[in-house]
Amino acid sequence: MTDPVQRPLLFLDIDGPLIPFGGAPERYPTFAACDLSGAAAHPLLTRINPEHGPRLAALPCEVVWATTWMDDANECIAPVLGLPPLPVVAWPDPSDIDDQDVRVGRHGKTRALVAWAAGRPFAWVDDEVTDTDRSWVAAHHPGPALLHRVDPSVGLTDGDYATLDSWLRRPF
């Protein structure tokens, strides 16, 4: 069995992959959510399908929150999914490099995720991944990486899970 420290990482965004948006409201089923009062209140939390939790837990990887939700992801999203608290990527303060990245179409998360991975294989699931991000990661990350874009109006699908599972089970 592979040492868990060496398992690939799965950087997971919330808005888009887990909370679909952009379609007509009646299009989305609703599910029970955490307490919607307080700092973590979000009007779309009821769109999170709790079945994502067991599916994420079954993937052969270490799941890491890669979201602007930051610690609120563990406070509210993880319990809805039945997941334990997960590591959270801490985003660096904005800089001139970030402005430069935006001008060339690179996501503000890209550099931070490559730094966090530190050479480990990783998959990044987000609704904003582009070919510009893929090119930059290929040139700057020494390990395998899958940058997987999810349609934000649908969220994670069976096809997305199949792609992730297949990629994460490859020998690295």
PDB file of N, CA, C and O in Angstrom, residues 6 25 31 64 98 122 131 165:
ATOM      1  N   GLN A   6       2.493  10.109   0.545  1.00  0.00           N
ATOM      2  CA  GLN A   6       2.863  10.171  -0.867  1.00  0.00           C
ATOM      3  C   GLN A   6       1.669  10.123  -1.818  1.00  0.00           C
ATOM      4  O   GLN A   6       1.839  10.166  -3.018  1.00  0.00           O
ATOM      5  N   PRO A  25     -32.748  28.865 -10.855  1.00  0.00           N
ATOM      6  CA  PRO A  25     -32.792  28.299  -9.500  1.00  0.00           C
ATOM      7  C   PRO A  25     -33.589  27.001  -9.393  1.00  0.00           C
ATOM      8  O   PRO A  25     -33.197  26.090  -8.664  1.00  0.00           O
ATOM      9  N   PHE A  31     -30.783  20.166  -0.737  1.00  0.00           N
ATOM     10  CA  PHE A  31     -30.445  19.163   0.258  1.00  0.00           C
ATOM     11  C   PHE A  31     -30.347  19.872   1.600  1.00  0.00           C
ATOM     12  O   PHE A  31     -30.235  21.096   1.660  1.00  0.00           O
ATOM     13  N   VAL A  64      -7.659  18.525  -0.360  1.00  0.00           N
ATOM     14  CA  VAL A  64      -7.259  19.798   0.237  1.00  0.00           C
ATOM     15  C   VAL A  64      -8.212  20.874  -0.279  1.00  0.00           C
ATOM     16  O   VAL A  64      -8.451  20.964  -1.495  1.00  0.00           O
ATOM     17  N   ASP A  98       0.437  38.708  -9.001  1.00  0.00           N
ATOM     18  CA  ASP A  98      -0.972  38.346  -9.208  1.00  0.00           C
ATOM     19  C   ASP A  98      -1.585  39.188 -10.325  1.00  0.00           C
ATOM     20  O   ASP A  98      -2.320  38.671 -11.164  1.00  0.00           O
ATOM     21  N   PHE A 122      -0.724  16.137  -8.359  1.00  0.00           N
ATOM     22  CA  PHE A 122      -1.966  16.727  -7.881  1.00  0.00           C
ATOM     23  C   PHE A 122      -2.981  16.872  -9.000  1.00  0.00           C
ATOM     24  O   PHE A 122      -2.636  17.006 -10.165  1.00  0.00           O
ATOM     25  N   ASP A 131      -6.513  26.747 -20.141  1.00  0.00           N
ATOM     26  CA  ASP A 131      -5.303  26.217 -20.787  1.00  0.00           C
ATOM     27  C   ASP A 131      -4.064  27.009 -20.391  1.00  0.00           C
ATOM     28  O   ASP A 131      -2.965  26.452 -20.342  1.00  0.00           O
ATOM     29  N   ASP A 165     -10.865   9.620 -10.619  1.00  0.00           N
ATOM     30  CA  ASP A 165     -10.491   8.311 -10.087  1.00  0.00           C
ATOM     31  C   ASP A 165      -9.456   7.629 -10.985  1.00  0.00           C
ATOM     32  O   ASP A 165      -8.449   7.106 -10.502  1.00  0.00           O
TER      33      ASP A 165
END
